[in-house]
Short mmCIF file of C-alpha atoms in Angstrom, two decimals:
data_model
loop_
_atom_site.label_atom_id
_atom_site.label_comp_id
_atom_site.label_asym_id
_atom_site.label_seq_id
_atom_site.Cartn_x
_atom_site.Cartn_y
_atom_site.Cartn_z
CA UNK A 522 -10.30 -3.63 -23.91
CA UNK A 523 -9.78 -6.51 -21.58
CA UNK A 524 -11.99 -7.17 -18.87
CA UNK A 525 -11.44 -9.61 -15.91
CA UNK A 526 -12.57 -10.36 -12.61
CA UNK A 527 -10.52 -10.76 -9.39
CA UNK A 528 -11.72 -12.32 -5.97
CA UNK A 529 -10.03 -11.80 -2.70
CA UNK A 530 -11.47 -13.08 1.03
CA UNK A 531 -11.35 -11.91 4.22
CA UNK A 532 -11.98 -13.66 7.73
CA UNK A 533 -12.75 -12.14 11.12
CA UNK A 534 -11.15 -12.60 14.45
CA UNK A 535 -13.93 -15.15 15.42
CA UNK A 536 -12.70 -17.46 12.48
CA UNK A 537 -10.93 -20.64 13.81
CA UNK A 538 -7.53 -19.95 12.16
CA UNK A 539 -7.09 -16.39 13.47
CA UNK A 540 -7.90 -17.32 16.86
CA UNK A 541 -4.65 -19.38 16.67
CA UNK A 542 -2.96 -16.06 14.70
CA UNK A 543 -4.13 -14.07 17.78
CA UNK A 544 -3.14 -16.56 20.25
CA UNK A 545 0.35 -16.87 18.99
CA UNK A 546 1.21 -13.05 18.30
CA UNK A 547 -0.45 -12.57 22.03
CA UNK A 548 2.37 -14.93 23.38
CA UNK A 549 4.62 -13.38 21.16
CA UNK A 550 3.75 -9.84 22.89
CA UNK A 551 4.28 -10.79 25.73
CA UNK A 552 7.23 -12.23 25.91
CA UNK A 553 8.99 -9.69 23.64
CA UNK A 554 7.60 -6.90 26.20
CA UNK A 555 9.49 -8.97 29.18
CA UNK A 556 12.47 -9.61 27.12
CA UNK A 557 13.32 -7.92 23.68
CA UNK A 558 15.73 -10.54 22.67
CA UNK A 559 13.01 -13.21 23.27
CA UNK A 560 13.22 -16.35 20.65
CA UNK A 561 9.75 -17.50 19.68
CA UNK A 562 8.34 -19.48 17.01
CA UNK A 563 4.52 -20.26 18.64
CA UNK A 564 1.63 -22.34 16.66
CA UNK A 565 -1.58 -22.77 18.33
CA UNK A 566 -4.34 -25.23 17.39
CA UNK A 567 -8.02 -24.80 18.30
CA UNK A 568 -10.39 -26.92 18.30
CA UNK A 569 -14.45 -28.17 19.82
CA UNK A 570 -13.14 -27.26 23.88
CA UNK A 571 -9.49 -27.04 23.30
CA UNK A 572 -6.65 -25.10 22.53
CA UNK A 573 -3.37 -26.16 22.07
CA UNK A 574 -0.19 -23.69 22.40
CA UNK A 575 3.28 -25.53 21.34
CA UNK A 576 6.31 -24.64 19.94
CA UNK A 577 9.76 -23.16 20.37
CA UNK A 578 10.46 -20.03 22.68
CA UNK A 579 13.66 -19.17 24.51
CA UNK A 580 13.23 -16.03 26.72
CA UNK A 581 13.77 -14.81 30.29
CA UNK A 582 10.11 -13.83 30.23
CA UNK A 583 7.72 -15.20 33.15
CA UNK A 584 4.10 -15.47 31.00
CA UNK A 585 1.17 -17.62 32.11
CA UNK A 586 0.10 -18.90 28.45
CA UNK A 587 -2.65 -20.23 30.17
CA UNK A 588 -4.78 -17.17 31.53
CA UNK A 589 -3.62 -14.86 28.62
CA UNK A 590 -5.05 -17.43 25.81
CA UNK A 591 -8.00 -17.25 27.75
CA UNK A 592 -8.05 -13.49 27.36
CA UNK A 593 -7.56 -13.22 24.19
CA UNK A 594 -10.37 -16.06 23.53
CA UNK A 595 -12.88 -13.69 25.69
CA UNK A 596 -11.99 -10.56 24.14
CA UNK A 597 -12.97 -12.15 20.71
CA UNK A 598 -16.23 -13.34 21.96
CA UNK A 599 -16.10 -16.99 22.57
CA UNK A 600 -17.73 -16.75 26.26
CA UNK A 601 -20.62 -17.73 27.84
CA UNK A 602 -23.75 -19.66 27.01
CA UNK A 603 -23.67 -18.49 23.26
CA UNK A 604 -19.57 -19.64 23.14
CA UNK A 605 -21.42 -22.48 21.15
CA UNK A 606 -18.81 -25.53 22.27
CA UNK A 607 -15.68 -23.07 22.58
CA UNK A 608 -15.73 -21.18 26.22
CA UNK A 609 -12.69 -18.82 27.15
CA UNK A 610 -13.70 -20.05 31.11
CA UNK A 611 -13.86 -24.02 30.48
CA UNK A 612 -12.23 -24.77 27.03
CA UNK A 613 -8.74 -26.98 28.00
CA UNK A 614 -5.79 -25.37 27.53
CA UNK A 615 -2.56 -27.39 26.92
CA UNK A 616 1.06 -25.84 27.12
CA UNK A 617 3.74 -27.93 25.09
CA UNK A 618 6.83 -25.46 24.38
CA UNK A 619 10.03 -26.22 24.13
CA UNK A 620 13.45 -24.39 23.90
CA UNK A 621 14.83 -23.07 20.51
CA UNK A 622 17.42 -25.35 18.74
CA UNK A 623 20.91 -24.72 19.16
CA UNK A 624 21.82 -25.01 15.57
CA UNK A 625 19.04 -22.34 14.83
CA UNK A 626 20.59 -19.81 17.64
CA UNK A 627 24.06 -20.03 16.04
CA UNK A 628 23.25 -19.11 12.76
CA UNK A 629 21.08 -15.92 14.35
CA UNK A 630 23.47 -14.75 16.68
CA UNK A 631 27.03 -15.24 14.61
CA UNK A 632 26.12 -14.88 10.72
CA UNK A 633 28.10 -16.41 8.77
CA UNK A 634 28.97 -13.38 6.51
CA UNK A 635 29.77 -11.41 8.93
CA UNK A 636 32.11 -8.40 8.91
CA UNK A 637 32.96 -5.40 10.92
CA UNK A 638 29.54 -3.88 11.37
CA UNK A 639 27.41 -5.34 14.03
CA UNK A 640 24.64 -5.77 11.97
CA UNK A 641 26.38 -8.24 10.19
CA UNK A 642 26.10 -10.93 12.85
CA UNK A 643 22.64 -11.34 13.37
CA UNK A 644 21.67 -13.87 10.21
CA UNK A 645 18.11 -14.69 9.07
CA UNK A 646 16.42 -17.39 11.09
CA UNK A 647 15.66 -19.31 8.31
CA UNK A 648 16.18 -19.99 4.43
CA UNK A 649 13.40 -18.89 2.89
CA UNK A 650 11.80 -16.67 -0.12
CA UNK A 651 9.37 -13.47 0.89
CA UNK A 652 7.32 -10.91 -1.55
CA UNK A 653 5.86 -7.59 -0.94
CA UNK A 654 3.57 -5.61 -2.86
CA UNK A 655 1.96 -2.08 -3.38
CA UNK A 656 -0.31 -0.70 -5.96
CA UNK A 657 -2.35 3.14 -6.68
CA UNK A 658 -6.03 1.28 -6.47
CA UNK A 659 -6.30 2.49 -2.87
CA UNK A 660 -5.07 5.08 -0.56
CA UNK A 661 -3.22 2.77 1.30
CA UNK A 662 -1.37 1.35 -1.66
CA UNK A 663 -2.99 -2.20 -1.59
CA UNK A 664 -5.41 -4.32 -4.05
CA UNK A 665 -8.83 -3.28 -4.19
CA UNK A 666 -10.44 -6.53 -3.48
CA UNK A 667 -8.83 -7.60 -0.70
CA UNK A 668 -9.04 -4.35 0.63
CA UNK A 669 -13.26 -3.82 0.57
CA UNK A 670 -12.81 -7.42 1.81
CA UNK A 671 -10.93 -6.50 4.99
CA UNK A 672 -13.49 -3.38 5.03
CA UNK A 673 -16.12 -5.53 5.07
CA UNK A 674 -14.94 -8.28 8.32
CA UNK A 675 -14.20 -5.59 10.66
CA UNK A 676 -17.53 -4.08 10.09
CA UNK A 677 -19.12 -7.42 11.14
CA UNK A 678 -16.99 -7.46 13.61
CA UNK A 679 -17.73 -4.00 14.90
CA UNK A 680 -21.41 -4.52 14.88
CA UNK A 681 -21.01 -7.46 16.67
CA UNK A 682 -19.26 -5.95 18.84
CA UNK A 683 -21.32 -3.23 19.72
CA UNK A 684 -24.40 -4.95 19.65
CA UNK A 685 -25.60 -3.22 16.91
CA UNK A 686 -26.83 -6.86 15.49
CA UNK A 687 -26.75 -8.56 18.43
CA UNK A 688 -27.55 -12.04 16.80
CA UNK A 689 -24.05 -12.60 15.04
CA UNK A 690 -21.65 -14.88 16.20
CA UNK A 691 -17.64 -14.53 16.18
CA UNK A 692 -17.41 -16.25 13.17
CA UNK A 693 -17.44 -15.28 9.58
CA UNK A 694 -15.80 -14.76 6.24
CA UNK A 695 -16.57 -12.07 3.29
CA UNK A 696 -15.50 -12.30 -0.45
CA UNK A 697 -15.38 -9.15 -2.87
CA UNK A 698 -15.37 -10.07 -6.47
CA UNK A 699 -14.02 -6.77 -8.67
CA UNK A 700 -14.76 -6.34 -11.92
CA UNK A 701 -11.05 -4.74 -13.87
CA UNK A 702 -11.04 -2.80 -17.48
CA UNK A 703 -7.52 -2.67 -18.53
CA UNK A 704 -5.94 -3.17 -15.65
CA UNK A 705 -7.97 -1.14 -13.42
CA UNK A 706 -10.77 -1.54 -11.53
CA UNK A 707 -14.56 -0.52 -12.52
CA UNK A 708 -17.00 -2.04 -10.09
CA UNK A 709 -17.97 -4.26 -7.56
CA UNK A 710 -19.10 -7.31 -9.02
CA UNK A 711 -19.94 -9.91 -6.41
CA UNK A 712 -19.96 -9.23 -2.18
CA UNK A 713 -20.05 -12.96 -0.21
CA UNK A 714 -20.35 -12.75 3.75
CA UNK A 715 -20.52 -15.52 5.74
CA UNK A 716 -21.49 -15.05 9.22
CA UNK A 717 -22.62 -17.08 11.98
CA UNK A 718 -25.44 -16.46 13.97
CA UNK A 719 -27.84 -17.52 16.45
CA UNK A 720 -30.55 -20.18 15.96
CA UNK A 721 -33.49 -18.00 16.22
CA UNK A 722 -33.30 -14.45 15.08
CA UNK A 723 -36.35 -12.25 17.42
CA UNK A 724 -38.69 -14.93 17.04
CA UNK A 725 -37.65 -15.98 13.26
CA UNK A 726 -36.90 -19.88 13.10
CA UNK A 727 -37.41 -20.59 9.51
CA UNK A 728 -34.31 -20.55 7.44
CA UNK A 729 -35.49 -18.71 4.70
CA UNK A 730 -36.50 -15.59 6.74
CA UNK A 731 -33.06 -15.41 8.82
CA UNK A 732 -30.95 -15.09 5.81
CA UNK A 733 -32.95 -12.89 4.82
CA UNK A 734 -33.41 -10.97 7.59
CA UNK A 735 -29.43 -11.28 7.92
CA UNK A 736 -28.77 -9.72 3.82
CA UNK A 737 -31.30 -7.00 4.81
CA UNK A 738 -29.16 -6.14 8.10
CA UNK A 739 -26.00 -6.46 6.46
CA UNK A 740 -26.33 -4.12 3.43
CA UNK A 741 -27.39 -1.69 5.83
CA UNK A 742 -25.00 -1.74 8.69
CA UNK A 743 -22.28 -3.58 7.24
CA UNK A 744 -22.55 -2.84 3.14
CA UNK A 745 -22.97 0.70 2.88
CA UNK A 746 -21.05 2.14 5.61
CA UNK A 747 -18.06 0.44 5.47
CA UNK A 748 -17.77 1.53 1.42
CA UNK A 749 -19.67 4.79 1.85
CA UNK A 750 -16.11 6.64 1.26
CA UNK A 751 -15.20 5.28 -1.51
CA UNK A 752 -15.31 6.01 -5.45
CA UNK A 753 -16.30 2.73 -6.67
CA UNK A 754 -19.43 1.18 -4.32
CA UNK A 755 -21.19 -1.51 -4.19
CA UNK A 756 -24.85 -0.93 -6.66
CA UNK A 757 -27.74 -2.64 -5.33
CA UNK A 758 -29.39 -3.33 -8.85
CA UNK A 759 -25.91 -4.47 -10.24
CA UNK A 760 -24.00 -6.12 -7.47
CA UNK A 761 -24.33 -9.15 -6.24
CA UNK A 762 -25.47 -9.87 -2.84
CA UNK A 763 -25.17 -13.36 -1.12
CA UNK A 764 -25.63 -14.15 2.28
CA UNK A 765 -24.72 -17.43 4.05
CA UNK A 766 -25.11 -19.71 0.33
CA UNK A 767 -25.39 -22.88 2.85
CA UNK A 768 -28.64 -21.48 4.43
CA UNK A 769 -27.54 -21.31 7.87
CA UNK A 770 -24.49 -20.57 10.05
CA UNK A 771 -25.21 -21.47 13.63
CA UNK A 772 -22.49 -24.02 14.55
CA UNK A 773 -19.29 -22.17 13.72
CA UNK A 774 -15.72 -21.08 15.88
CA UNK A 775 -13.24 -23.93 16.93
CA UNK A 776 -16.70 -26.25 17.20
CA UNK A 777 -17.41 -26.36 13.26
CA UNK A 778 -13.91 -26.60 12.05
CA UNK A 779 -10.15 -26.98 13.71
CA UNK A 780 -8.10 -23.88 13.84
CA UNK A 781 -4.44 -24.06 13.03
CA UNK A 782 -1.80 -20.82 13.41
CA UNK A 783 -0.70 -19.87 9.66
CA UNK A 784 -3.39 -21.11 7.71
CA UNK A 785 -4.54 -17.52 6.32
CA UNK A 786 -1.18 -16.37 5.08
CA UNK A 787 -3.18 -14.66 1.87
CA UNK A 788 -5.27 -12.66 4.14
CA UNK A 789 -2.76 -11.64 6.14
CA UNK A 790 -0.93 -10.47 3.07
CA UNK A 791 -2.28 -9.21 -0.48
CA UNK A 792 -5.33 -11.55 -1.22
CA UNK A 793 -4.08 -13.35 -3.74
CA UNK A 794 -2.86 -10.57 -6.01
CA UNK A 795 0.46 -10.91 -5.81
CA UNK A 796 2.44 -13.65 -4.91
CA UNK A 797 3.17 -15.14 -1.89
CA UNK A 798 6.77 -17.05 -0.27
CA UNK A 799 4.59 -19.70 1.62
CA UNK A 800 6.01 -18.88 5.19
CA UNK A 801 3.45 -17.40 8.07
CA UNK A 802 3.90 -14.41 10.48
CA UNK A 803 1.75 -15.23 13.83
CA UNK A 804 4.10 -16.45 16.46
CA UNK A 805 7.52 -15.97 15.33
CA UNK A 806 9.53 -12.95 16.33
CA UNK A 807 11.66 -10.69 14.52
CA UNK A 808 14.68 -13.11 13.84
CA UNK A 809 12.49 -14.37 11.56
CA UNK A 810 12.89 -13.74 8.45
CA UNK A 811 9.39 -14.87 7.01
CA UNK A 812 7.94 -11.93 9.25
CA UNK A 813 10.64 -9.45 9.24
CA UNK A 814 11.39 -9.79 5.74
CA UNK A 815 8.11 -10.06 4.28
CA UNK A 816 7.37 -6.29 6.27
CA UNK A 817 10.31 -4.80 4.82
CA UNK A 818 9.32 -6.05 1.10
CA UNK A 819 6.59 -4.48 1.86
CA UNK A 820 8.14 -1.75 2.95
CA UNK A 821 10.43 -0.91 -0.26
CA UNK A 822 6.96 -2.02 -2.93
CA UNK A 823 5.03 0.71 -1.34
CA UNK A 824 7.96 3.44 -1.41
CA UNK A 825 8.64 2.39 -5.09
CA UNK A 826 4.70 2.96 -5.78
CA UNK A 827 4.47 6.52 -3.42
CA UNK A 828 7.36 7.44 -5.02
CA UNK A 829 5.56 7.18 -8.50
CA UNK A 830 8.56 4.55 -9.77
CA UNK A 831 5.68 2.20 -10.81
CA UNK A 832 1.91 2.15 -10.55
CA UNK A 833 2.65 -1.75 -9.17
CA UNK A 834 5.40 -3.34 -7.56
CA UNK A 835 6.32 -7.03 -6.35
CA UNK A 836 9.58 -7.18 -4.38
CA UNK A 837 10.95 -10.25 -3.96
CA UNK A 838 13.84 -11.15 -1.14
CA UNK A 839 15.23 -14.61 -0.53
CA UNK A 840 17.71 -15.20 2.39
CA UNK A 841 19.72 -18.18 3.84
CA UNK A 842 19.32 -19.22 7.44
CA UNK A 843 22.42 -17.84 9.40
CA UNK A 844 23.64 -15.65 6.31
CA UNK A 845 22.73 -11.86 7.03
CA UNK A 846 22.37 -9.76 3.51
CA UNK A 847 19.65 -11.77 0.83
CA UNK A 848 20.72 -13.97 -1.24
CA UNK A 849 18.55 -12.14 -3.88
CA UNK A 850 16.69 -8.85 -4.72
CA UNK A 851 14.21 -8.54 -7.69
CA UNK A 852 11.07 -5.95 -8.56
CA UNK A 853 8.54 -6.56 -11.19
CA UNK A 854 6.62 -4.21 -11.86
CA UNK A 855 4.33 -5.48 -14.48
CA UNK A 856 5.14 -2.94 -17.15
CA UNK A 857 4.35 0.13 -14.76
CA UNK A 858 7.58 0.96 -14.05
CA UNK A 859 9.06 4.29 -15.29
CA UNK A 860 12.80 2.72 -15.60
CA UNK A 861 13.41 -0.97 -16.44
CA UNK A 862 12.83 -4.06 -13.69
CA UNK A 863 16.31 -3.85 -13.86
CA UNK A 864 16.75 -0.34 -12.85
CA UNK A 865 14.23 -0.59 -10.38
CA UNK A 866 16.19 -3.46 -8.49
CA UNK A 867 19.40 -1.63 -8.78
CA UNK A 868 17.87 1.28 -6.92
CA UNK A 869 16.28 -1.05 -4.11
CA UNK A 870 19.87 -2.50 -3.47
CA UNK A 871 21.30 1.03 -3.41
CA UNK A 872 18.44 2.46 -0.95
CA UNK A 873 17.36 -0.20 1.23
CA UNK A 874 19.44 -1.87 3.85
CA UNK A 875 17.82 -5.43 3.60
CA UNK A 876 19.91 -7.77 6.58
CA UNK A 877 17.93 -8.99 9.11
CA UNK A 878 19.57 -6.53 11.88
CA UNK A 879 18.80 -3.53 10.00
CA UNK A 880 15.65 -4.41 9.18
CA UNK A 881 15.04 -4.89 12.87
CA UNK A 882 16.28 -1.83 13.87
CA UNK A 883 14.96 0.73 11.49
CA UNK A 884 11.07 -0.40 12.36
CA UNK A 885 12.05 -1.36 16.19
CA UNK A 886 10.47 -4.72 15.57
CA UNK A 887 11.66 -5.85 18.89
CA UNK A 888 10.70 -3.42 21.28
CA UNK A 889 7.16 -2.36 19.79
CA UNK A 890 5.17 -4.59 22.40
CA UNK A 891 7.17 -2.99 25.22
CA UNK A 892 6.41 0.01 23.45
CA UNK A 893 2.76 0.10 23.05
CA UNK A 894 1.78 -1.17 26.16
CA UNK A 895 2.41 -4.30 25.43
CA UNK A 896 0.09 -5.21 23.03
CA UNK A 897 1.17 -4.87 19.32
CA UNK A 898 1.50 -7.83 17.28
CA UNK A 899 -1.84 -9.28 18.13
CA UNK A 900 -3.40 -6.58 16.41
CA UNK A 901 -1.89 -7.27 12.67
CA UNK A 902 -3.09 -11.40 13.55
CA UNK A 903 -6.63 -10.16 12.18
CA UNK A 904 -7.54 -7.91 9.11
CA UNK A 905 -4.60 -8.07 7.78
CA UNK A 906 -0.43 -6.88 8.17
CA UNK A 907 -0.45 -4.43 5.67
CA UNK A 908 -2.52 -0.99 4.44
CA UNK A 909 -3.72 -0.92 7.92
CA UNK A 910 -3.75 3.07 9.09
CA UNK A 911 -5.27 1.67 12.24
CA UNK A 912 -2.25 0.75 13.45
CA UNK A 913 0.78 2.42 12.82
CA UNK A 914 2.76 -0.18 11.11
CA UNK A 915 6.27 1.06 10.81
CA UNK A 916 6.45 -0.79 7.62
CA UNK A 917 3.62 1.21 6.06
CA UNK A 918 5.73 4.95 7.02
CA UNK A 919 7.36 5.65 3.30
CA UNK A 920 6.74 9.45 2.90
CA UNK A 921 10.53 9.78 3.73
CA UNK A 922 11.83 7.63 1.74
CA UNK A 923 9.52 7.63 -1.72
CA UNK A 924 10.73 11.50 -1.08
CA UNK A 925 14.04 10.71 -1.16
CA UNK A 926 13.48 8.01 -4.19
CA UNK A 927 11.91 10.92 -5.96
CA UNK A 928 14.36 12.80 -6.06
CA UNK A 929 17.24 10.34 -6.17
#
């Protein structure tokens, strides 16, 4: 029997890095709900009393960057006298965008393997390589890990939020270790959450006694409701349970440590557990193929798995920047598979329409702010892009499809 353990992390909103994330796919919002056919490639970068928004956007869109980062820095909490050297009212803002290249536009508006079909001509924005993944551990098709991991940061964030503990802080991290027999997971081996807080805690000043007082209020109103549904829990006698290893948390946000857009590409994605092309999503619209593409691997992984094809999949696309259908298509499926790797990436090509136009079509990537009132991409910059059933992710809708794989 083999028997190993696997580690994935998680980060809330708060966390310096997805502020940027947030920041970026807000910008990206809004200028896609103004003009559909808006260019944008946005990075952000956050840091003690500043933000930073730069860049490459082309769009008829009329946005003030300024007063909507600001928003989006209140709604997560950094406001006030406990904003701890990040305010949404007096942080400095700078705005440094330019216009998209020229010799990027080309390649996305006049392919250069174009035919007949107007799909043809719109190319990928970029060269580039982009996995997806799916697996049976959990409803939603995604790892187990990195899945009570996400579980975990939006219950912190929630009773922050709600003032349920009203001492935490925007800021924080968790990390769920899983303990796998034979490929399949048995138990919760190890929870980490790191969460920042205030300096006293109802009248508690010594170290010792807030982290404790914080393990004792997170077990309870973190722990054990956000797993209470599921078949394998956390076990108080046999789990372990660590809190804030450094002793405190108190200076934490854009203050304690520089925030860049991109930097949590693993979180956004599958934790670790199956491999990842190295490009980011925040901030870059649907042209792009490191978004776009990495959805609809994504996409075609989880209809292979609902379909019962494999038990795991890993799709991998690769593209060339003005060149519309991938340069390659492969599945692995780790010995799961009920046909050959082969067969399974024969079937892919035959099924799924994988150009950058189609893939922009089918899930309506560029009208979905407009949409949704426009606010939608923001919303996948925290807790992750995929196995999220709080948000309706077009990329996550296979019943159609793994029916028709099924049977096909």
């Amino acid at each position: 029997m083999s028997s190993y353990v696997f580690t994935s992390e998680s980060v809330t909103e708060g966390h310096p890095d997805k502020i940027c994330d947030q920041i970026s796919d807000a910008v990206l919002d809004a200028l896609l709900a103004q003009d559909p056919e808006s260019r944008v490639a946005c990075e952000t970068v956050v840091n003690t009393g500043l933000c930073l928004i730069t860049g490459e956007i082309t769009s008829s869109a009329q946005v003030d960057f300024i007063q909507l980062a600001r928003k989006v820095i209140e709604e997560i909490g950094y406001n006030g006298a406990r904003a701890g050297g990040f305010d949404s009212n007096s942080c400095a803002i700078l705005i440094a965008l330019d216009q998209q290249s020229r010799d990027i536009a080309q390649g996305v508006d006049d392919a250069d393997d174009q035919a007949d079909d107007p799909i043809d001509k719109i190319g990928a924005g970029d060269q580039g390589i982009m996995f997806g993944y799916a697996c049976d551990e959990t409803p939603e098709l995604m790892p187990l890990p990195l899945s009570l991991a996400h579980r975990l940061s939006r219950k912190l964030a929630a009773v922050r939020h709600d003032k349920v503990l009203d001492y935490l802080l925007p800021d924080g991290k968790t990390q769920v270790s899983v303990i796998y027999e034979n490929n399949r997971p048995v138990a919760i081996d190890t929870i980490l959450i790191s969460t920042q807080h205030t300096a006293e805690i109802d009248g508690l000043s010594n170290e010792e006694a807030i982290r404790e007082r914080i393990k004792e209020d997170l077990w309870a109103n973190v722990v054990l409701p956000a797993t209470a549904d599921l078949l394998i829990k956390p076990d108080p006698q046999e789990t372990r349970f660590l809190i804030n290893p450094t002793g405190k948390f108190v200076v934490g946000g854009p203050q304690g440590d520089a925030g860049l857009t991109g930097r949590k590409i693993i979180v956004d994605t599958y934790g670790g557990y199956a491999r990842h092309g190295g490009g980011a999503f925040s901030g870059k619209d649907p042209t792009k193929v490191d978004r776009s593409a990495a959805y609809a691997a994504r996409f075609v992984a989880k209809a292979l798995v609902a379909a019962n094809l494999a038990e795991r999949a890993e799709v991998q696309l690769s593209y060339a920047i003005g060149v519309a259908k991938p340069v390659s298509i492969l599945v692995e499926a780790f010995g799961t598979g009920k046909v050959s790797n082969s067969e399974l990436t024969t079937i892919v090509k035959e099924s799924f329409d994988l150009r950058p136009g189609a893939i922009i079509n089918q899930f309506n990537l560029k009208n979905l702010p407009k949409n949704r009132g426009g606010r939608f991409y923001q919303d996948t910059a925290a807790y992750g892009h995929f196995g999220r059933p709080d948000l309706n992710l077009p990329w996550e809708k296979v019943e159609e499809i793994a029916s028709f794989l099924r049977k096909h």
